[in-house]
PDB file of C-alpha atoms in Angstrom:
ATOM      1  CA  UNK A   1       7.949  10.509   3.204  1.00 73.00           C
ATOM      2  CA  UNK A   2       6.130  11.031   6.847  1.00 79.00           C
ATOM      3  CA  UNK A   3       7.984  14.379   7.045  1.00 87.00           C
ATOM      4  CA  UNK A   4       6.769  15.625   3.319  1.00 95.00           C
ATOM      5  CA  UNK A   5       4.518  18.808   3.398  1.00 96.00           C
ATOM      6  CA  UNK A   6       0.459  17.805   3.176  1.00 98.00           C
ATOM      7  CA  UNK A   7      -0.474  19.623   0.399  1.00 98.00           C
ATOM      8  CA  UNK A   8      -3.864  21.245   0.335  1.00 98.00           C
ATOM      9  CA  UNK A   9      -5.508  23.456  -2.942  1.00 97.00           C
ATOM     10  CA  UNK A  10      -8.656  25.580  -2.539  1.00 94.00           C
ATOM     11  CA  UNK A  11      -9.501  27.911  -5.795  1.00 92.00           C
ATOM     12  CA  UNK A  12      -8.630  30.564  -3.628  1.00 88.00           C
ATOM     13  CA  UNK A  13      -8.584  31.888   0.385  1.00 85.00           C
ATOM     14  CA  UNK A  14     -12.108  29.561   0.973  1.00 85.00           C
ATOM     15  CA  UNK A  15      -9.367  26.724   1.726  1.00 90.00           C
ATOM     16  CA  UNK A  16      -7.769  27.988   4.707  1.00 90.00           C
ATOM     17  CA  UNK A  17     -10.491  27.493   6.924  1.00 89.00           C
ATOM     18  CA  UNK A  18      -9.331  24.113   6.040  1.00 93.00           C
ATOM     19  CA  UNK A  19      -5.664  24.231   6.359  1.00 94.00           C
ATOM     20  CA  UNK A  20      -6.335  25.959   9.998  1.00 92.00           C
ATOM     21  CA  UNK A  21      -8.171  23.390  11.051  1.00 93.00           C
ATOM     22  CA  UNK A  22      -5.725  20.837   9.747  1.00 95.00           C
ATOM     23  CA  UNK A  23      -3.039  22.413  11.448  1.00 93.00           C
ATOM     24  CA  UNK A  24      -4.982  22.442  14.757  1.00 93.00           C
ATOM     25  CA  UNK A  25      -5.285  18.885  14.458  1.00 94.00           C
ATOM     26  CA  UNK A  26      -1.781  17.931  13.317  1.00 95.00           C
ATOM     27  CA  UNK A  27       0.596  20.826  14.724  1.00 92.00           C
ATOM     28  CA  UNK A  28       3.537  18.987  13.560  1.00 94.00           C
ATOM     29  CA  UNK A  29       2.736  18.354   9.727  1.00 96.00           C
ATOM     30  CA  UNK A  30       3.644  21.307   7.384  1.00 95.00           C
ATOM     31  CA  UNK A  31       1.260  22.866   5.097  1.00 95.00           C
ATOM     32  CA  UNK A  32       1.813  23.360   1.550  1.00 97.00           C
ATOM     33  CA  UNK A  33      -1.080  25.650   0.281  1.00 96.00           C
ATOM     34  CA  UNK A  34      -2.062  26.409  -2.911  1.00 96.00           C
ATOM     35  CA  UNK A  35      -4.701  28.924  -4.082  1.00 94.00           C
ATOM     36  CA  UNK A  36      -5.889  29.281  -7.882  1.00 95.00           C
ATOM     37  CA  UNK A  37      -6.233  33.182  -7.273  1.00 91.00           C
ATOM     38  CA  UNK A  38      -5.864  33.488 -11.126  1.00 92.00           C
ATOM     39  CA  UNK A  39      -9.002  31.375 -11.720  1.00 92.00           C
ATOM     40  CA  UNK A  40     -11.375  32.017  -9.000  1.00 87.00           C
ATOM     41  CA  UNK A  41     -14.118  31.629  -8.708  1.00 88.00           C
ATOM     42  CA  UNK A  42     -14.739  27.939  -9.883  1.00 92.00           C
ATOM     43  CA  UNK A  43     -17.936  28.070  -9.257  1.00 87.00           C
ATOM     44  CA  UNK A  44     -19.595  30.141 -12.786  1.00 90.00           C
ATOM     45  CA  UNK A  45     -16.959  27.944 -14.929  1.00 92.00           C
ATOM     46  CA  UNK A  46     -17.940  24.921 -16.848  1.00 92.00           C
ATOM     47  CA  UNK A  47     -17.235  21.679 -14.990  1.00 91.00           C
ATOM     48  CA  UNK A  48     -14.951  20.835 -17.827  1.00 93.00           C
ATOM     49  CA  UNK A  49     -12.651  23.758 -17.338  1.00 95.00           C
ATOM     50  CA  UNK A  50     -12.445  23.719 -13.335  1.00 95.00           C
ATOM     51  CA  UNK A  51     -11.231  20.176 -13.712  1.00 95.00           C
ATOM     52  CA  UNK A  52      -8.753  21.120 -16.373  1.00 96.00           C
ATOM     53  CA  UNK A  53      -7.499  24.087 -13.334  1.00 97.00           C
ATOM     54  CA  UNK A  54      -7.718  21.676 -10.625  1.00 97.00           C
ATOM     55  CA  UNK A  55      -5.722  18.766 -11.996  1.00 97.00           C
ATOM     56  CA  UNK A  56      -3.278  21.135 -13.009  1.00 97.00           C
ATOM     57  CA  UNK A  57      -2.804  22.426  -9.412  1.00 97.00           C
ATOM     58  CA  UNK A  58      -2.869  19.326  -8.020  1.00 97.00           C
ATOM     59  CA  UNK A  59       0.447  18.378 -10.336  1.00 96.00           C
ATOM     60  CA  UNK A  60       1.971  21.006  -9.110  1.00 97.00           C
ATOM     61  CA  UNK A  61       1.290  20.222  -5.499  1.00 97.00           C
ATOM     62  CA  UNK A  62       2.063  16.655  -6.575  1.00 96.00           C
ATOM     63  CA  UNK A  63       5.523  17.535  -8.300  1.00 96.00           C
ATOM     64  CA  UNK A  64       6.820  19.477  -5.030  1.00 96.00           C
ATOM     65  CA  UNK A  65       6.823  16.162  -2.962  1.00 96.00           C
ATOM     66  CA  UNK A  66       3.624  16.190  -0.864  1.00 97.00           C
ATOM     67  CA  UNK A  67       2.724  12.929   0.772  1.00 97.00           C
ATOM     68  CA  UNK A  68      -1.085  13.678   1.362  1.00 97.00           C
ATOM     69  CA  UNK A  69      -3.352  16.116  -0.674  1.00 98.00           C
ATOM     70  CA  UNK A  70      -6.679  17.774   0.352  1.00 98.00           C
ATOM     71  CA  UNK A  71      -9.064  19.314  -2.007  1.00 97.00           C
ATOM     72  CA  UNK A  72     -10.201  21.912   0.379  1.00 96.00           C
ATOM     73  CA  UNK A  73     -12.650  22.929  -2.657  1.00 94.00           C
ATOM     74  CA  UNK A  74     -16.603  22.136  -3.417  1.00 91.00           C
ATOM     75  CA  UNK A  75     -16.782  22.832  -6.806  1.00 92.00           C
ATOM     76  CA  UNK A  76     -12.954  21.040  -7.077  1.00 95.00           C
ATOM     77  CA  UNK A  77     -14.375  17.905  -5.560  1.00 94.00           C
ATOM     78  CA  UNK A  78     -17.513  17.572  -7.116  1.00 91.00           C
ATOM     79  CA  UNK A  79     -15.816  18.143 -10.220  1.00 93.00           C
ATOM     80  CA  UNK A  80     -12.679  16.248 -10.576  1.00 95.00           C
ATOM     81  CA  UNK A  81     -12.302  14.007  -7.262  1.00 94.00           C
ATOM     82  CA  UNK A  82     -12.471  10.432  -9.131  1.00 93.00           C
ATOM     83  CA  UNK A  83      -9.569  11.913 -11.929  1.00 95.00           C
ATOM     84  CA  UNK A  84      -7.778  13.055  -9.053  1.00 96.00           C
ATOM     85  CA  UNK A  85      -8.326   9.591  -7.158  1.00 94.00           C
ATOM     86  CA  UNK A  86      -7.217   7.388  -9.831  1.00 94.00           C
ATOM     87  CA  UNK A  87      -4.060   9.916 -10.609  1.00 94.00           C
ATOM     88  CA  UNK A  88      -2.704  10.192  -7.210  1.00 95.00           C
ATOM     89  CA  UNK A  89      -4.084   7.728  -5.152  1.00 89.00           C
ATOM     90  CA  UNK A  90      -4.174   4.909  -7.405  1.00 89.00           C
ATOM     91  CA  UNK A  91      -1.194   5.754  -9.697  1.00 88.00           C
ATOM     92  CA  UNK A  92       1.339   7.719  -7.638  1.00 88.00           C
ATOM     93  CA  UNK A  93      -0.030   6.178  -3.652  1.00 92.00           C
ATOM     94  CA  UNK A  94      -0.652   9.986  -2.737  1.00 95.00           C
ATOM     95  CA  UNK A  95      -3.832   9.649  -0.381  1.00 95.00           C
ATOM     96  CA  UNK A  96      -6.710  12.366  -2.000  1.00 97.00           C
ATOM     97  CA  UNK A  97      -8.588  14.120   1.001  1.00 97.00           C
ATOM     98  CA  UNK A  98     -11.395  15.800  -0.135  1.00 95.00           C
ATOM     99  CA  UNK A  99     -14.285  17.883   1.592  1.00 94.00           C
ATOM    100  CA  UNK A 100     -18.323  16.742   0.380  1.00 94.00           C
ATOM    101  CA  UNK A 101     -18.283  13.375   2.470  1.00 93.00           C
ATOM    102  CA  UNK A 102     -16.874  14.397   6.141  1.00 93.00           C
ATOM    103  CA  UNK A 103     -19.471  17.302   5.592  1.00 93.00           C
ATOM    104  CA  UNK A 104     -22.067  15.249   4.508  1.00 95.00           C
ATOM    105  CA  UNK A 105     -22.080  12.589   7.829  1.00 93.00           C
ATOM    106  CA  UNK A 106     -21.532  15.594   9.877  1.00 93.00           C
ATOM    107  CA  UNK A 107     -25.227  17.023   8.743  1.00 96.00           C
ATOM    108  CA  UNK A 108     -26.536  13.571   8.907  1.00 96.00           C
ATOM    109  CA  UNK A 109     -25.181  13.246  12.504  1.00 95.00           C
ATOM    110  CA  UNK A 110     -26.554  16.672  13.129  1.00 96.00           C
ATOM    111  CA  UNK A 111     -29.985  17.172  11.852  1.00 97.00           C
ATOM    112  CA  UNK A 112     -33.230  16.781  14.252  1.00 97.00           C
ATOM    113  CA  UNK A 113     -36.081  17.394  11.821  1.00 97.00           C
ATOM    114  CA  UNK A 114     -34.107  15.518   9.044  1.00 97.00           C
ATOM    115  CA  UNK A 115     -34.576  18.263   6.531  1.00 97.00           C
ATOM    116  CA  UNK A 116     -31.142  19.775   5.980  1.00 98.00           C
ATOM    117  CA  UNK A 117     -30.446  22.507   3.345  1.00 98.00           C
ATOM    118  CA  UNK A 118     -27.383  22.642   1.296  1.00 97.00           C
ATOM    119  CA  UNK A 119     -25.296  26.473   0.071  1.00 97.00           C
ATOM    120  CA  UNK A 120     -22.804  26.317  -2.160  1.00 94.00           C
ATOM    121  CA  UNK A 121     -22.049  27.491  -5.539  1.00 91.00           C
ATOM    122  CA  UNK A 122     -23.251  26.915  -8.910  1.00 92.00           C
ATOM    123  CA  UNK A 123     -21.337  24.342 -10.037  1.00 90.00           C
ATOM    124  CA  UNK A 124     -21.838  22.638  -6.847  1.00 91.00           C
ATOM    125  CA  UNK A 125     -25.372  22.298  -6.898  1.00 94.00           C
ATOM    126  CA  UNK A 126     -25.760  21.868 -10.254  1.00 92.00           C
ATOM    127  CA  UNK A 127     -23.433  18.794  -9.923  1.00 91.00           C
ATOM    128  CA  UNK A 128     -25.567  17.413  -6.667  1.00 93.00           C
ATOM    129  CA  UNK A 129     -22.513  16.144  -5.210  1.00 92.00           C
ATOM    130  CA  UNK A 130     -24.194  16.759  -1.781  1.00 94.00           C
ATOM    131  CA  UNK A 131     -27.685  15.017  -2.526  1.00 93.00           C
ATOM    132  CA  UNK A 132     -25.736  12.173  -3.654  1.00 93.00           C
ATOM    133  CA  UNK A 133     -23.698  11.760  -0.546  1.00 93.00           C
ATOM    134  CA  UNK A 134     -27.138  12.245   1.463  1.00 94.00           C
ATOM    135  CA  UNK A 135     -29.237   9.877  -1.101  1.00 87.00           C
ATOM    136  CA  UNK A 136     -28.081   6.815   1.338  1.00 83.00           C
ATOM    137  CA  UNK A 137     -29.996   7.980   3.961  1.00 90.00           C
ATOM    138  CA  UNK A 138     -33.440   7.525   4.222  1.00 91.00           C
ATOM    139  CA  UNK A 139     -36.495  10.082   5.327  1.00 93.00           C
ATOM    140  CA  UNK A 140     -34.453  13.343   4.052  1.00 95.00           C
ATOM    141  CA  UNK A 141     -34.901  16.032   2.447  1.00 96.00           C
ATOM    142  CA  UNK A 142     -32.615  18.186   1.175  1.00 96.00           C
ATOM    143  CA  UNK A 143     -32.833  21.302   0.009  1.00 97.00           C
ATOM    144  CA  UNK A 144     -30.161  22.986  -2.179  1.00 97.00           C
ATOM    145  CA  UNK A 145     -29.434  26.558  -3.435  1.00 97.00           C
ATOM    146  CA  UNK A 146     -26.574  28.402  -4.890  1.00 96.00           C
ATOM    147  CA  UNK A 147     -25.139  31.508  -3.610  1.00 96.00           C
ATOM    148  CA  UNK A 148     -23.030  32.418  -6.107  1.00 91.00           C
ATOM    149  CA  UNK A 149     -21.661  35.976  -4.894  1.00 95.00           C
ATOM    150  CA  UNK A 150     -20.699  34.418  -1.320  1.00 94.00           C
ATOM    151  CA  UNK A 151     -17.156  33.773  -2.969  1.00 89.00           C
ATOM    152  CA  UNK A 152     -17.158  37.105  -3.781  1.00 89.00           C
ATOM    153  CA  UNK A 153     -17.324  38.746  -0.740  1.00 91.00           C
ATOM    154  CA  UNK A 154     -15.071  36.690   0.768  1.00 87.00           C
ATOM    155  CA  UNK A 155     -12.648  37.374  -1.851  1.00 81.00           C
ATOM    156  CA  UNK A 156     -12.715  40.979  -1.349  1.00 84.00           C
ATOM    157  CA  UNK A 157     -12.111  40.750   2.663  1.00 83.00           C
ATOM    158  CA  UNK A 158     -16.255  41.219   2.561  1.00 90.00           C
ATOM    159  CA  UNK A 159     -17.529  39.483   6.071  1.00 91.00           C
ATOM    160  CA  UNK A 160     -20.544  41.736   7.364  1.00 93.00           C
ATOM    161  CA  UNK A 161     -22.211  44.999   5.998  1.00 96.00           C
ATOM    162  CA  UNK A 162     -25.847  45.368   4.928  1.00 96.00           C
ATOM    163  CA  UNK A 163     -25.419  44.685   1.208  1.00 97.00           C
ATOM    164  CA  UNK A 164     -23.527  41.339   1.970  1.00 97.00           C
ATOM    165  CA  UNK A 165     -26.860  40.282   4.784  1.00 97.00           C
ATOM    166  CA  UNK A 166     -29.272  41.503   1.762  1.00 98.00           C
ATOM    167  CA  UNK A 167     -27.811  39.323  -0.439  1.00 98.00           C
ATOM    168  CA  UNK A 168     -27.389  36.119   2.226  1.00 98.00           C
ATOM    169  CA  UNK A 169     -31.345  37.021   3.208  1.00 98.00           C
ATOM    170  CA  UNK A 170     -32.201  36.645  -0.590  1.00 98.00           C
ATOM    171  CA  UNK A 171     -30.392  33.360  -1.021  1.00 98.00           C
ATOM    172  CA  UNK A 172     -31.501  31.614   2.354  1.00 98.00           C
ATOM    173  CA  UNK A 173     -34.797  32.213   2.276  1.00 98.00           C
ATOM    174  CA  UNK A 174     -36.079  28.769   0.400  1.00 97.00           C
ATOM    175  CA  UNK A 175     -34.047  27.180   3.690  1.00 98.00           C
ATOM    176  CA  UNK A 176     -36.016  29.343   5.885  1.00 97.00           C
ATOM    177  CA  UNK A 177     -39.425  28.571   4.068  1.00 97.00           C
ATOM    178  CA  UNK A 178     -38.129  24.267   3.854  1.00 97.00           C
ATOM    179  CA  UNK A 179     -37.585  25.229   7.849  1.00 97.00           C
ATOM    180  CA  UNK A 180     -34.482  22.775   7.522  1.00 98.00           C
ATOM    181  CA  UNK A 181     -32.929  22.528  10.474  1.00 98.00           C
ATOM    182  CA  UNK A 182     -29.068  22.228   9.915  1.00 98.00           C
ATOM    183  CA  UNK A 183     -27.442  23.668   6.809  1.00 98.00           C
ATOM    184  CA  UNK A 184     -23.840  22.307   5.063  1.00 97.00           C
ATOM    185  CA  UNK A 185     -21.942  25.241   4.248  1.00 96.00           C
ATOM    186  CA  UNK A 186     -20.839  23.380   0.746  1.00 93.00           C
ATOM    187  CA  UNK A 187     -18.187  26.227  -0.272  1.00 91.00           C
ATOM    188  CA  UNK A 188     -14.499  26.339   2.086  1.00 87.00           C
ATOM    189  CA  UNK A 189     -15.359  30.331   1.300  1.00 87.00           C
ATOM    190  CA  UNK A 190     -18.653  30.186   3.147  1.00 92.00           C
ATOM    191  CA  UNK A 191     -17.442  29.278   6.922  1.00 90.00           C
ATOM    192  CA  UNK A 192     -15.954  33.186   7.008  1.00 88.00           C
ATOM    193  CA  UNK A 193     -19.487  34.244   6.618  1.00 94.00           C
ATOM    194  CA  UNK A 194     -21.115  32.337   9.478  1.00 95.00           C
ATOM    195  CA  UNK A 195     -22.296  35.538  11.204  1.00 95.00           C
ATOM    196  CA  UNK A 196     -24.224  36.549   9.120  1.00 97.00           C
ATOM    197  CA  UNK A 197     -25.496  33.333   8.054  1.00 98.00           C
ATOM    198  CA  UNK A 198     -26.249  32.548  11.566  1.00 97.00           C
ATOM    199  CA  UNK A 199     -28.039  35.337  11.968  1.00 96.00           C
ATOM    200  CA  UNK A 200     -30.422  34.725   9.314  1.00 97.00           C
ATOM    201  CA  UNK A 201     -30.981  31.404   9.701  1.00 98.00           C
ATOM    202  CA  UNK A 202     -31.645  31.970  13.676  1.00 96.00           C
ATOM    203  CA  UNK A 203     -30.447  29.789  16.960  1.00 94.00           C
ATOM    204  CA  UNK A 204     -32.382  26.928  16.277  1.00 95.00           C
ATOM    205  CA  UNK A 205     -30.411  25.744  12.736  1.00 98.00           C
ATOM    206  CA  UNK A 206     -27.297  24.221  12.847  1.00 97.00           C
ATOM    207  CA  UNK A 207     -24.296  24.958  10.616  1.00 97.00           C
ATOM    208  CA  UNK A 208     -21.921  22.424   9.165  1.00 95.00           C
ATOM    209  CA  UNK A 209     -18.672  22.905   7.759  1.00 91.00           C
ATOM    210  CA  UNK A 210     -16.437  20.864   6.219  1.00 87.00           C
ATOM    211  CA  UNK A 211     -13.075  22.054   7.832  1.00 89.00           C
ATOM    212  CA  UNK A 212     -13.236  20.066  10.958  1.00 87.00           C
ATOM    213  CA  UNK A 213     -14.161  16.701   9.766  1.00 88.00           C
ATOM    214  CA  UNK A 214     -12.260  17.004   6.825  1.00 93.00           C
ATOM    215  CA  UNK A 215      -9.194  17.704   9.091  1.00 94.00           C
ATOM    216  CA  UNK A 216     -10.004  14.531  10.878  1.00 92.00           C
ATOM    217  CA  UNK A 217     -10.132  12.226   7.901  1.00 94.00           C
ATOM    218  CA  UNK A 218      -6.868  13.817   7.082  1.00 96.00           C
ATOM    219  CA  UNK A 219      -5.085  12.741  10.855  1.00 95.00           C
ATOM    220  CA  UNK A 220      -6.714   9.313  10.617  1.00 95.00           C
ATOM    221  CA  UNK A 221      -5.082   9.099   6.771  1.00 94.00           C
ATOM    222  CA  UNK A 222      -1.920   9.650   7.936  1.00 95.00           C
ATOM    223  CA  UNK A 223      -2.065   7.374  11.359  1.00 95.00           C
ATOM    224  CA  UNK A 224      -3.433   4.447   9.236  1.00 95.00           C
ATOM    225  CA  UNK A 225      -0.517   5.058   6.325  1.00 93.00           C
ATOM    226  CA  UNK A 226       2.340   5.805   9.314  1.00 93.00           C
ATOM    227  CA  UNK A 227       2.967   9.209   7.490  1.00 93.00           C
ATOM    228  CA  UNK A 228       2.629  11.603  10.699  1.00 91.00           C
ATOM    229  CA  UNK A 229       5.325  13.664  11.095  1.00 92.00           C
ATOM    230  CA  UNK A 230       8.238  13.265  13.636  1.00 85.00           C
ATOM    231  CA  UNK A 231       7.482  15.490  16.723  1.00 85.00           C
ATOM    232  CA  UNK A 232       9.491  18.752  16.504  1.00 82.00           C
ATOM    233  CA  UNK A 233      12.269  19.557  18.424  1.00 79.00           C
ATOM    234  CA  UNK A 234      11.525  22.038  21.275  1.00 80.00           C
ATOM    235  CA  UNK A 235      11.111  25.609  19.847  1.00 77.00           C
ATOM    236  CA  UNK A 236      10.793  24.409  16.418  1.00 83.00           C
ATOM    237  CA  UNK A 237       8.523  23.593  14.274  1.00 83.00           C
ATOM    238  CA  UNK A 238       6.920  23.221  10.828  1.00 89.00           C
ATOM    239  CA  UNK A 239       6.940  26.259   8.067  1.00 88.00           C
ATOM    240  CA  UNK A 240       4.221  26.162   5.954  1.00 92.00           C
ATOM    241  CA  UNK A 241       4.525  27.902   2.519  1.00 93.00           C
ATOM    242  CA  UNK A 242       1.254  29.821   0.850  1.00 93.00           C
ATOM    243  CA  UNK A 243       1.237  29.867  -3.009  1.00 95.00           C
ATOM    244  CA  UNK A 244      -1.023  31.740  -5.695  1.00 93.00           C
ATOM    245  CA  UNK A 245      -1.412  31.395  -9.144  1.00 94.00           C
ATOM    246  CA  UNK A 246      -2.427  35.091  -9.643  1.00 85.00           C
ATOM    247  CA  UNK A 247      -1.292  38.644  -7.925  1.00 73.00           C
ATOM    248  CA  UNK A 248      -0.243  37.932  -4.443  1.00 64.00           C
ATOM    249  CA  UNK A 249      -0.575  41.184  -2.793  1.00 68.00           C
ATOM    250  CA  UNK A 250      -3.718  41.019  -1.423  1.00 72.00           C
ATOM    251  CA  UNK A 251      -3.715  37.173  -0.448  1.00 79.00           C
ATOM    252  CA  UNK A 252      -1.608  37.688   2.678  1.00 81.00           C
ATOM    253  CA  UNK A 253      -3.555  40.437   4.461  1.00 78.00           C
ATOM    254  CA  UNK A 254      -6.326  38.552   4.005  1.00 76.00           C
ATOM    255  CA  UNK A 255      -4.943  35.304   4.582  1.00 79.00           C
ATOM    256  CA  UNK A 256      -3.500  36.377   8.369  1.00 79.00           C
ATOM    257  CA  UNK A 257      -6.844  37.835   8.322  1.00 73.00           C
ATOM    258  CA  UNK A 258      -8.795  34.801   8.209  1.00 69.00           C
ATOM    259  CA  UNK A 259      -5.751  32.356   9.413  1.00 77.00           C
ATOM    260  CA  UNK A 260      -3.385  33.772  11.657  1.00 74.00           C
ATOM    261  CA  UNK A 261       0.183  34.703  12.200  1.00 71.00           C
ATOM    262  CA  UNK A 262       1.524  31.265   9.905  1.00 69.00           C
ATOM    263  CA  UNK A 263       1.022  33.605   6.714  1.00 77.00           C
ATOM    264  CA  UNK A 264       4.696  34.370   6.366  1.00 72.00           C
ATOM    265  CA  UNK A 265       5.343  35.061   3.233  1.00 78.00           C
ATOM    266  CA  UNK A 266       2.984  34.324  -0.555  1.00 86.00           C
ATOM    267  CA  UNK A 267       4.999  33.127  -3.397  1.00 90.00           C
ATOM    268  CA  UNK A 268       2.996  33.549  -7.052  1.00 91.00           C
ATOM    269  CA  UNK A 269       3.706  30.809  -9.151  1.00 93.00           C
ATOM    270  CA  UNK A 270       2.239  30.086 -12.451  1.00 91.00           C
ATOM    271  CA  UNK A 271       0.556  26.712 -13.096  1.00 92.00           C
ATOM    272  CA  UNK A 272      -0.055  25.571 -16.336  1.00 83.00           C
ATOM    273  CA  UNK A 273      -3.476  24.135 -16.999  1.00 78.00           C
ATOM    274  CA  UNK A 274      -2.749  22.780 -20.314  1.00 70.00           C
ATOM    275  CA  UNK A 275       0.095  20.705 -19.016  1.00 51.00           C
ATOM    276  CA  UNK A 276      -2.490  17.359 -18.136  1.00 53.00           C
ATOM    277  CA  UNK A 277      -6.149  17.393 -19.215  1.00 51.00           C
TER     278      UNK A 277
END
């Protein structure tokens, strides 16, 4: 079991800022990605319906043997993380890694001014998943907005440009005018568009993403279950597989794009969302 793939599912590329920093973190464990390229984005859909596509990718993940799986998704988590707890964890003993939380204490850790803004999409915000992670701690205010076309650009290889910083200086202003002084990036897309989120928000305010601390929940899983993997042999190492659930011919010049060289090959796969509700 400690040599099984970890298993990680984004609704599309937003998830390997995840899955890089997981593989910083634990060189030795292979990846097993999956992205729901036929669905995305989650974050317009009815709650209802991105559970439906997220429990159905997380079976599949499930089904191909993975000992550890990571919701490297917002809208996933804040959507279908206790089904997904009391299916895998509970039921099959498959630890269920997911992204709010680590991001959450990171901003609480973070903050000066304790006023901390909150991006993500739709669903996301609407579902205050954030606010109730940061409703424990007392004296802050949060501020929240959606940025719904984010994903979009992303999506489309879109980093920088002057319609993409029009649209980020429409969305961030409420931030600006709150004058929070650390903002979660609550969307895996949203960490490929720090630059020009950085540049609107200024010097002085913070960014948090998820990837990193979620990464280190995941080693200290796997420590505390005695799942890491066995240390390689010298020039070997672990091959991590990328799959998608729609076209696949964009996904991996994007993917080495935003991940690197480990973008072998994409298999497309189809998933079927009906399967489990």
């Amino acid at each position: 079991m400690e040599n099984a793939p970890i298993g990680i599912f984004d609704s599309g590329l937003g998830g390997l800022t995840v899955a890089r920093a997981v593989m910083d973190k634990l060189p030795d464990e292979q990846i097993l990605y999956l992205g729901d390229t036929a669905h995305t984005p989650y974050g317009p859909r009815p709650i209802a319906e991105v559970r439906r596509y997220t429990l159905a990718c997380l079976d599949e993940l499930a089904s191909r043997g993975v000992k550890a799986l990571v919701i490297a998704c917002n809208t996933a988590t804040a959507a279908a993380l206790s089904d997904a707890r009391e299916r895998y964890w509970i039921d099959a003993h498959i630890p269920v890694i997911e992204v709010i939380t680590p991001a959450a204490r990171q901003a609480v850790a973070t903050t000066r001014n304790h006023r901390i803004g909150v991006i993500g999409t739709f669903a996301t915000i609407q579902s205050e998943a954030y606010k109730n992670a940061l409703g424990a701690v007392p004296g802050l205010s949060v501020v929240q907005q959606a940025c719904p076309r984010f994903v979009e650009f992303v999506e489309r290889g879109i980093t920088m440009g002057a319609e993409l910083e029009a649209v980020a200086r429409e969305y961030l202003q409420p931030l600006k005018e709150a004058e929070v002084d650390t903002v979660i990036l609550g969307c895996t897309h949203y960490p490929l568009l720090t630059g020009v989120i950085a540049r609107i928000m200024g010097e002085r305010v913070s960014l948090v993403t998820s990837s990193e601390a979620t990464a280190n929940v995941a080693y200290n899983e796997l420590i505390d279950r005695g799942l890491l993997h066995a240390p390689w042999a010298r020039g070997q190492g672990p091959a991590h597989e990328f799959l998608t659930t729609g076209e696949s011919d964009n996904f991996p010049r994007l993917a080495r794009r935003f991940l690197g060289p480990e973008v072998a090959r994409v298999q497309e796969i189809t998933v079927d969302a009906g399967a489990r509700a």
